[in-house]
Tab-separated table of C-alpha atoms and ligand atoms in Angstrom:
chain	number	residue	atom	x	y	z
A	1	UNK	CA	0.000	0.000	0.000
A	2	UNK	CA	1.306	3.497	-0.865
A	3	UNK	CA	1.504	6.092	1.915
A	4	UNK	CA	2.291	9.769	1.338
A	5	UNK	CA	3.311	11.761	4.410
A	6	UNK	CA	3.412	15.542	4.045
A	7	UNK	CA	5.462	17.607	6.463
A	8	UNK	CA	6.240	21.318	6.655
A	9	UNK	CA	9.061	22.452	8.877
A	10	UNK	CA	7.709	25.177	11.168
A	11	UNK	CA	10.910	25.467	13.152
A	12	UNK	CA	13.210	23.206	15.155
A	13	UNK	CA	13.355	19.456	14.623
A	14	UNK	CA	10.105	18.045	15.972
A	15	UNK	CA	7.925	18.082	12.850
A	16	UNK	CA	10.461	16.211	10.761
A	17	UNK	CA	11.529	14.114	13.742
A	18	UNK	CA	8.027	12.700	14.184
A	19	UNK	CA	7.366	12.245	10.457
A	20	UNK	CA	10.677	10.534	9.823
A	21	UNK	CA	10.199	8.071	12.670
A	22	UNK	CA	6.700	7.302	11.420
A	23	UNK	CA	7.773	6.900	7.781
A	24	UNK	CA	10.662	4.655	8.715
A	25	UNK	CA	8.538	2.472	10.958
A	26	UNK	CA	5.682	2.107	8.466
A	27	UNK	CA	8.171	0.936	5.845
A	28	UNK	CA	10.121	-1.369	8.159
A	29	UNK	CA	7.305	-2.930	10.161
A	30	UNK	CA	4.242	-2.678	7.941
A	31	UNK	CA	5.790	-3.151	4.497
A	32	UNK	CA	4.367	0.224	3.467
A	33	UNK	CA	5.657	1.999	0.375
A	34	UNK	CA	6.226	5.426	1.929
A	35	UNK	CA	6.958	8.773	0.320
A	36	UNK	CA	7.860	11.558	2.730
A	37	UNK	CA	7.247	15.014	1.253
A	38	UNK	CA	9.355	17.679	2.949
A	39	UNK	CA	9.489	21.407	2.252
A	40	UNK	CA	12.902	21.582	3.936
A	41	UNK	CA	15.200	18.559	4.135
A	42	UNK	CA	17.846	20.291	6.301
A	43	UNK	CA	16.642	19.018	9.711
A	44	UNK	CA	16.358	15.468	8.353
A	45	UNK	CA	20.003	15.412	7.325
A	46	UNK	CA	20.867	16.077	10.980
A	47	UNK	CA	18.376	13.663	12.558
A	48	UNK	CA	19.085	10.885	10.094
A	49	UNK	CA	22.235	11.580	8.058
A	50	UNK	CA	21.849	8.077	6.563
A	51	UNK	CA	18.209	8.564	5.544
A	52	UNK	CA	18.934	7.396	1.988
A	53	UNK	CA	19.656	3.832	3.149
A	54	UNK	CA	16.083	3.415	4.406
A	55	UNK	CA	13.263	2.232	2.143
A	56	UNK	CA	11.472	5.579	2.397
A	57	UNK	CA	11.441	7.968	-0.550
A	58	UNK	CA	12.148	11.496	0.625
A	59	UNK	CA	10.636	13.893	-1.932
A	60	UNK	CA	10.820	17.685	-2.267
A	61	UNK	CA	7.574	19.489	-1.535
A	62	UNK	CA	7.285	22.344	-4.010
A	63	UNK	CA	4.150	24.100	-5.167
A	64	UNK	CA	2.699	22.955	-7.504
A	65	UNK	CA	3.688	19.463	-6.399
A	66	UNK	CA	5.255	17.174	-8.952
A	67	UNK	CA	4.012	13.618	-8.306
A	68	UNK	CA	2.711	10.475	-10.029
A	69	UNK	CA	-0.566	9.335	-8.434
A	70	UNK	CA	-2.173	10.190	-5.141
A	71	UNK	CA	-1.418	7.502	-2.535
A	72	UNK	CA	-3.794	5.063	-0.798
A	73	UNK	CA	-3.157	6.735	2.552
A	74	UNK	CA	-2.330	10.427	2.835
A	75	UNK	CA	-1.027	11.900	6.071
A	76	UNK	CA	-1.026	15.624	6.500
A	77	UNK	CA	1.234	16.190	9.489
A	78	UNK	CA	0.248	18.864	11.979
A	79	UNK	CA	-2.283	20.615	9.729
A	80	UNK	CA	0.291	21.427	7.055
A	81	UNK	CA	-2.358	21.742	4.266
A	82	UNK	CA	-1.933	19.681	1.129
A	83	UNK	CA	-1.113	21.253	-2.248
A	84	UNK	CA	-4.241	21.961	-4.326
A	85	UNK	CA	-3.121	19.844	-7.302
A	86	UNK	CA	-2.568	16.882	-4.961
A	87	UNK	CA	-6.040	17.319	-3.412
A	88	UNK	CA	-7.534	17.280	-6.899
A	89	UNK	CA	-5.686	14.030	-7.667
A	90	UNK	CA	-7.010	12.504	-4.432
A	91	UNK	CA	-10.564	13.448	-5.376
A	92	UNK	CA	-10.116	12.021	-8.881
A	93	UNK	CA	-9.268	8.533	-7.620
A	94	UNK	CA	-11.967	5.870	-8.074
A	95	UNK	CA	-11.739	5.228	-4.342
A	96	UNK	CA	-10.527	8.259	-2.387
A	97	UNK	CA	-7.482	7.774	-0.161
A	98	UNK	CA	-7.693	7.447	3.584
A	99	UNK	CA	-6.744	11.011	4.480
A	100	UNK	CA	-5.567	11.859	7.977
A	101	UNK	CA	-4.364	14.884	9.791
A	102	UNK	CA	-1.762	13.741	12.297
A	103	UNK	CA	-2.184	16.081	15.251
A	104	UNK	CA	0.199	17.298	17.933
A	105	UNK	CA	0.516	15.230	21.082
A	106	UNK	CA	-1.404	16.210	24.173
A	107	UNK	CA	-2.510	14.409	27.341
A	108	UNK	CA	-5.575	16.650	27.706
A	109	UNK	CA	-8.925	14.884	28.232
A	110	UNK	CA	-10.608	16.340	25.119
A	111	UNK	CA	-8.189	14.440	22.865
A	112	UNK	CA	-10.040	11.131	23.341
A	113	UNK	CA	-13.288	12.719	22.113
A	114	UNK	CA	-11.668	14.196	18.993
A	115	UNK	CA	-9.490	11.270	17.985
A	116	UNK	CA	-10.760	9.729	14.734
A	117	UNK	CA	-13.364	12.418	13.997
A	118	UNK	CA	-14.217	12.898	10.330
A	119	UNK	CA	-14.341	16.210	8.521
A	120	UNK	CA	-15.797	16.268	4.973
A	121	UNK	CA	-13.973	18.551	2.542
A	122	UNK	CA	-16.109	21.626	1.728
A	123	UNK	CA	-15.650	21.327	-2.069
A	124	UNK	CA	-14.310	17.892	-2.943
A	125	UNK	CA	-15.632	14.352	-2.319
A	126	UNK	CA	-13.013	13.721	0.346
A	127	UNK	CA	-13.093	13.091	4.088
A	128	UNK	CA	-10.259	13.960	6.423
A	129	UNK	CA	-9.856	12.192	9.775
A	130	UNK	CA	-8.193	13.718	12.801
A	131	UNK	CA	-5.700	11.317	14.264
A	132	UNK	CA	-4.423	12.179	17.718
A	133	UNK	CA	-1.412	10.575	19.361
A	134	UNK	CA	-1.874	10.137	23.061
A	135	UNK	CA	-1.409	8.322	26.317
A	136	UNK	CA	-4.591	6.268	26.510
A	137	UNK	CA	-6.154	3.427	24.552
A	138	UNK	CA	-8.813	5.805	23.218
A	139	UNK	CA	-6.150	7.792	21.336
A	140	UNK	CA	-3.726	6.920	18.547
A	141	UNK	CA	-0.904	6.005	20.952
A	142	UNK	CA	2.750	6.979	20.748
A	143	UNK	CA	5.495	6.304	18.221
A	144	UNK	CA	7.340	3.199	19.353
A	145	UNK	CA	9.392	0.962	17.117
A	146	UNK	CA	8.924	-2.768	17.611
A	147	UNK	CA	12.521	-3.422	18.629
A	148	UNK	CA	13.127	-0.204	20.517
A	149	UNK	CA	13.791	-1.674	23.929
A	150	UNK	CA	15.675	-4.754	22.698
A	151	UNK	CA	18.004	-2.620	20.565
A	152	UNK	CA	18.750	-0.408	23.490
A	153	UNK	CA	19.957	-3.328	25.590
A	154	UNK	CA	22.468	-4.082	22.835
A	155	UNK	CA	23.963	-0.622	22.494
A	156	UNK	CA	23.921	0.634	26.064
A	157	UNK	CA	27.386	-0.648	26.980
A	158	UNK	CA	28.850	1.845	24.494
A	159	UNK	CA	27.449	4.694	26.551
A	160	UNK	CA	28.478	3.156	29.806
A	161	UNK	CA	31.982	4.401	28.944
A	162	UNK	CA	30.651	7.894	29.425
A	163	UNK	CA	29.322	6.993	32.857
A	164	UNK	CA	32.554	5.199	33.760
A	165	UNK	CA	34.557	8.332	32.912
A	166	UNK	CA	32.677	10.260	35.577
A	167	UNK	CA	32.215	7.864	38.491
A	168	UNK	CA	29.716	9.057	41.042
A	169	UNK	CA	28.574	11.960	38.883
A	170	UNK	CA	24.970	12.545	38.048
A	171	UNK	CA	24.741	12.490	34.240
A	172	UNK	CA	22.221	14.936	32.815
A	173	UNK	CA	21.256	15.680	29.206
A	174	UNK	CA	20.022	19.160	28.368
A	175	UNK	CA	17.759	19.764	25.361
A	176	UNK	CA	15.730	22.907	25.938
A	177	UNK	CA	14.504	26.155	24.386
A	178	UNK	CA	16.377	29.389	24.956
A	179	UNK	CA	13.682	30.632	27.339
A	180	UNK	CA	14.615	28.023	29.984
A	181	UNK	CA	15.834	29.549	33.288
A	182	UNK	CA	19.363	28.245	32.926
A	183	UNK	CA	21.083	30.633	35.316
A	184	UNK	CA	18.780	29.494	38.138
A	185	UNK	CA	19.453	25.838	37.326
A	186	UNK	CA	23.217	26.289	37.145
A	187	UNK	CA	23.267	28.262	40.395
A	188	UNK	CA	21.355	25.457	42.125
A	189	UNK	CA	23.768	22.858	40.789
A	190	UNK	CA	26.841	24.901	41.727
A	191	UNK	CA	25.587	25.283	45.296
A	192	UNK	CA	25.832	21.506	45.781
A	193	UNK	CA	29.050	19.621	46.463
A	194	UNK	CA	28.100	16.512	44.478
A	195	UNK	CA	29.557	16.117	40.986
A	196	UNK	CA	27.358	16.451	37.936
A	197	UNK	CA	28.049	16.225	34.203
A	198	UNK	CA	25.595	17.980	31.914
A	199	UNK	CA	25.630	17.173	28.203
A	200	UNK	CA	24.643	20.195	26.121
A	201	UNK	CA	23.163	19.816	22.677
A	202	UNK	CA	23.951	22.267	19.857
A	203	UNK	CA	21.719	25.075	18.632
A	204	UNK	CA	19.250	26.464	21.180
A	205	UNK	CA	20.591	24.743	24.325
A	206	UNK	CA	24.234	25.608	23.637
A	207	UNK	CA	23.438	29.134	22.478
A	208	UNK	CA	21.440	29.702	25.653
A	209	UNK	CA	24.312	28.450	27.813
A	210	UNK	CA	26.706	30.815	26.016
A	211	UNK	CA	24.289	33.665	26.650
A	212	UNK	CA	24.076	32.719	30.328
A	213	UNK	CA	27.701	31.920	31.155
A	214	UNK	CA	29.756	33.556	28.424
A	215	UNK	CA	32.539	31.763	26.570
A	216	UNK	CA	33.511	28.272	27.795
A	217	UNK	CA	36.662	27.907	29.904
A	218	UNK	CA	38.175	25.405	27.482
A	219	UNK	CA	37.372	22.956	24.706
A	220	UNK	CA	35.595	20.700	27.210
A	221	UNK	CA	33.058	23.362	28.096
A	222	UNK	CA	32.363	25.014	31.432
A	223	UNK	CA	33.104	24.098	35.055
A	224	UNK	CA	30.968	25.479	37.861
A	225	UNK	CA	30.945	25.199	41.665
A	226	UNK	CA	33.636	25.872	44.264
A	227	UNK	CA	35.593	22.739	43.304
A	228	UNK	CA	34.601	22.730	39.647
A	229	UNK	CA	32.372	19.745	40.443
A	230	UNK	CA	29.796	20.712	37.805
A	231	UNK	CA	30.861	20.093	34.218
A	232	UNK	CA	28.855	21.404	31.277
A	233	UNK	CA	30.039	19.559	28.189
A	234	UNK	CA	28.928	20.351	24.620
A	235	UNK	CA	28.117	17.206	22.642
A	236	UNK	CA	27.364	16.859	18.925
A	237	UNK	CA	23.824	16.592	17.619
A	238	UNK	CA	23.252	12.835	17.416
A	239	UNK	CA	21.282	10.799	14.895
A	240	UNK	CA	17.880	9.971	16.367
A	241	UNK	CA	18.769	6.425	17.401
A	242	UNK	CA	21.910	7.638	19.145
A	243	UNK	CA	19.912	10.291	20.951
A	244	UNK	CA	17.459	7.645	22.155
A	245	UNK	CA	20.332	5.577	23.516
A	246	UNK	CA	21.873	8.548	25.239
A	247	UNK	CA	18.615	9.335	27.028
A	248	UNK	CA	18.569	5.819	28.438
A	249	UNK	CA	22.140	6.200	29.695
A	250	UNK	CA	21.564	9.479	31.557
A	251	UNK	CA	20.264	9.814	35.113
A	252	UNK	CA	18.119	12.823	34.263
A	253	UNK	CA	16.966	14.204	30.907
A	254	UNK	CA	15.762	17.699	30.138
A	255	UNK	CA	13.607	17.343	27.033
A	256	UNK	CA	11.297	19.596	25.065
A	257	UNK	CA	8.615	19.781	22.365
A	258	UNK	CA	7.077	16.481	21.407
A	259	UNK	CA	9.408	13.822	20.127
A	260	UNK	CA	12.244	14.078	22.666
A	261	UNK	CA	9.532	14.184	25.347
A	262	UNK	CA	8.175	10.835	24.131
A	263	UNK	CA	11.649	9.369	23.843
A	264	UNK	CA	12.390	10.323	27.435
A	265	UNK	CA	9.413	8.187	28.438
A	266	UNK	CA	10.751	5.186	26.527
A	267	UNK	CA	14.155	5.805	28.115
A	268	UNK	CA	12.308	5.551	31.447
A	269	UNK	CA	14.716	7.810	33.318
A	270	UNK	CA	13.575	10.825	35.327
A	271	UNK	CA	12.956	13.800	33.050
A	272	UNK	CA	11.952	17.438	33.012
A	273	UNK	CA	9.780	18.654	30.140
A	274	UNK	CA	9.681	22.023	28.430
A	275	UNK	CA	6.721	21.996	26.014
A	276	UNK	CA	6.835	24.141	22.879
A	277	UNK	CA	5.531	27.563	23.883
A	278	UNK	CA	2.035	28.376	22.609
A	279	UNK	CA	-0.318	31.341	22.738
A	280	UNK	CA	-2.392	31.858	25.881
A	281	UNK	CA	-0.127	29.488	27.792
A	282	UNK	CA	-1.749	26.493	26.065
A	283	UNK	CA	1.527	24.650	26.606
A	284	UNK	CA	1.124	24.985	30.373
A	285	UNK	CA	-2.281	23.304	30.158
A	286	UNK	CA	-0.593	20.497	28.264
A	287	UNK	CA	2.015	20.266	30.977
A	288	UNK	CA	-0.590	20.074	33.736
A	289	UNK	CA	-2.610	17.464	31.834
A	290	UNK	CA	0.432	15.290	31.315
A	291	UNK	CA	1.514	15.570	34.940
A	292	UNK	CA	-1.947	14.526	36.049
A	293	UNK	CA	-1.497	11.238	34.226
A	294	UNK	CA	2.219	10.663	34.634
A	295	UNK	CA	2.483	11.576	38.302
A	296	UNK	CA	-0.830	10.127	39.475
A	297	UNK	CA	0.782	7.096	41.139
A	298	UNK	CA	3.708	8.920	42.730
A	299	UNK	CA	3.817	9.487	46.482
A	300	UNK	CA	2.486	12.936	47.319
A	301	UNK	CA	5.859	14.534	48.114
A	302	UNK	CA	7.498	13.335	44.894
A	303	UNK	CA	4.472	14.407	42.876
A	304	UNK	CA	4.528	17.884	44.389
A	305	UNK	CA	8.276	18.276	43.847
A	306	UNK	CA	8.123	17.121	40.242
A	307	UNK	CA	5.169	19.343	39.388
A	308	UNK	CA	6.718	22.385	41.066
A	309	UNK	CA	10.078	21.844	39.382
A	310	UNK	CA	8.528	21.418	35.942
A	311	UNK	CA	6.472	24.603	36.395
A	312	UNK	CA	9.562	26.557	37.448
A	313	UNK	CA	11.483	25.216	34.451
A	314	UNK	CA	8.685	26.596	32.286
A	315	UNK	CA	8.591	29.890	34.143
A	316	UNK	CA	11.003	32.316	35.739
A	317	UNK	CA	12.822	29.655	37.744
A	318	UNK	CA	12.931	31.608	41.017
A	319	UNK	CA	12.200	28.514	43.127
A	320	UNK	CA	14.643	26.219	41.344
A	321	UNK	CA	17.351	26.693	43.979
A	322	UNK	CA	14.940	25.376	46.634
A	323	UNK	CA	13.446	22.654	44.431
A	324	UNK	CA	16.589	21.188	42.902
A	325	UNK	CA	17.845	19.402	46.060
A	326	UNK	CA	14.341	18.026	46.560
A	327	UNK	CA	14.190	16.754	42.981
A	328	UNK	CA	17.633	15.250	43.224
A	329	UNK	CA	16.546	13.437	46.363
A	330	UNK	CA	13.640	11.901	44.432
A	331	UNK	CA	15.587	10.705	41.389
A	332	UNK	CA	15.848	7.057	42.432
A	333	UNK	CA	12.164	6.881	43.095
A	334	UNK	CA	11.447	8.675	39.805
A	335	UNK	CA	13.630	6.189	37.927
A	336	UNK	CA	11.564	3.308	39.330
A	337	UNK	CA	8.410	5.216	38.517
A	338	UNK	CA	9.641	5.758	34.940
A	339	UNK	CA	9.848	1.989	34.411
A	340	UNK	CA	6.279	1.527	35.674
A	341	UNK	CA	5.021	4.349	33.467
A	342	UNK	CA	6.765	2.842	30.464
A	343	UNK	CA	5.206	-0.555	31.208
A	344	UNK	CA	1.802	1.138	31.341
A	345	UNK	CA	2.417	2.791	27.941
A	346	UNK	CA	3.651	-0.445	26.411
A	347	UNK	CA	0.168	-1.892	26.942
A	348	UNK	CA	-1.287	0.373	24.244
A	349	UNK	CA	-0.825	0.051	20.475
A	350	UNK	CA	2.010	2.088	19.023
A	351	UNK	CA	1.021	4.956	16.733
A	352	UNK	CA	2.125	3.360	13.448
A	353	UNK	CA	0.181	0.153	14.192
A	354	UNK	CA	-2.854	2.184	15.270
A	355	UNK	CA	-2.712	4.121	11.989
A	356	UNK	CA	-2.478	0.924	9.967
A	357	UNK	CA	-5.525	-0.495	11.794
A	358	UNK	CA	-7.465	2.736	11.372
A	359	UNK	CA	-6.794	2.856	7.638
A	360	UNK	CA	-7.399	-0.848	6.994
A	361	UNK	CA	-11.162	-0.371	6.890
A	362	UNK	CA	-11.021	2.941	5.030
A	363	UNK	CA	-8.978	2.218	1.895
B	401	LIG	O1	12.842	20.363	18.030
B	401	LIG	P1	11.655	20.496	18.889
B	401	LIG	O2	11.578	21.713	19.677
B	401	LIG	O3	10.371	20.358	18.002
B	401	LIG	C1	9.221	21.128	18.214
B	401	LIG	C2	8.060	20.348	18.685
B	401	LIG	O4	7.887	19.190	17.932
B	401	LIG	C3	6.818	21.181	18.638
B	401	LIG	O5	5.705	20.419	19.001
B	401	LIG	C4	6.642	21.704	17.251
B	401	LIG	O6	5.536	22.507	17.168
B	401	LIG	C5	7.855	22.488	16.913
B	401	LIG	O7	8.972	21.644	16.960
B	401	LIG	C6	7.760	23.068	15.540
B	401	LIG	O8	11.589	19.253	19.921
B	401	LIG	P2	11.221	17.716	19.698
B	401	LIG	O9	9.792	17.542	19.340
B	401	LIG	O10	11.695	17.030	20.875
B	401	LIG	O11	12.070	17.256	18.448
B	401	LIG	C7	13.462	17.128	18.507
B	401	LIG	C8	13.918	16.031	17.571
B	401	LIG	O12	15.333	16.042	17.493
B	401	LIG	C9	13.538	14.650	18.073
B	401	LIG	O13	13.162	13.838	16.962
B	401	LIG	C10	14.816	14.113	18.682
B	401	LIG	C11	15.823	14.731	17.769
B	401	LIG	N1	17.200	14.844	18.269
B	401	LIG	C12	18.174	14.088	17.646
B	401	LIG	O14	17.893	13.292	16.751
B	401	LIG	N2	19.459	14.220	18.064
B	401	LIG	C13	19.821	15.050	19.061
B	401	LIG	O15	21.019	15.144	19.399
B	401	LIG	C14	18.794	15.802	19.709
B	401	LIG	C15	19.154	16.716	20.843
B	401	LIG	C16	17.500	15.690	19.275
């Protein structure tokens, strides 16, 4: 079956990151013939420098679109709006394609009610379905490759070298937007005697650290604290699979947006989330809704600490100095909790399988 996935890069990596994972998985696990239409291939070459070795055809999205036939299944990622000549080709098919809008991820309650809703096209004999990823069985689920956890067991020893280099240190990965209250976080870390290594990703995180601390002391980055016990180390942008592995090897992950946020949950280590900022603080509603699900089974103290820390990370950060030692004290418990949460998520269909099931009766 032919699948066309359309993706426009708004900014950052998340749009392409989600679409690439989906395309790759549909081809690998569901024998789908997938074309991924991208208006900007630049982020893909960073997320998946080897994308050409995969059985997914990456095609340039230009207007008007140059294509053969409309596919059996058409995915419009994140409301990116299909080209008019492609819509016409869809409508001209004897049997119209199964057409879906893949929505952004949210844990809010309303998602269950909207998942799978149909919307007839105002002019053409076409119906578009809204497909919502999510955290419950009444949603489309989350992206999760079949061999994700097994593969990780095989590659983890490679990263253990990193942990061995810094015995006793807390290993943290930092992937954030430039609005994150970094100076408050670094001050809280520096006030503690225990060693910590923070891996900084390029672009926004690294730029924000430069803006906060100035130039690095040397090629290895920055050292903070009275005894230099805090190391901030720039690391290269990794291919997606490598990033996934790194998350599993860290003791704490700062993640953002959508896809790294999901990957942190598969990594099952404690994490702090910075959602993509939206108008009217919609992202803070998303944060609250997710915490309500994720933290529901935590003991009250841990739940309160986690929620307060996440809110500070998405705000001015004034209380981070007080909250950091509390969060650090809860990390072991949060790591155990992460495994339980992952087990809970594993009980639902993954997003690619859910899409295949959804489309099976509609093509
Ligand atoms: O890059 P993001 O901020 O993307 C955001 C969100 O998706 C948001 O919802 C959307 O509206 C906005 O883009 C336009 O964060 P996200 O979603 O975590 O995507 C990052 C991708 O980058 C993810 O696929 C993981 C990947 N990644 C790597 O492959 N290697 C790396 O080294 C790092 C740090 C990330």
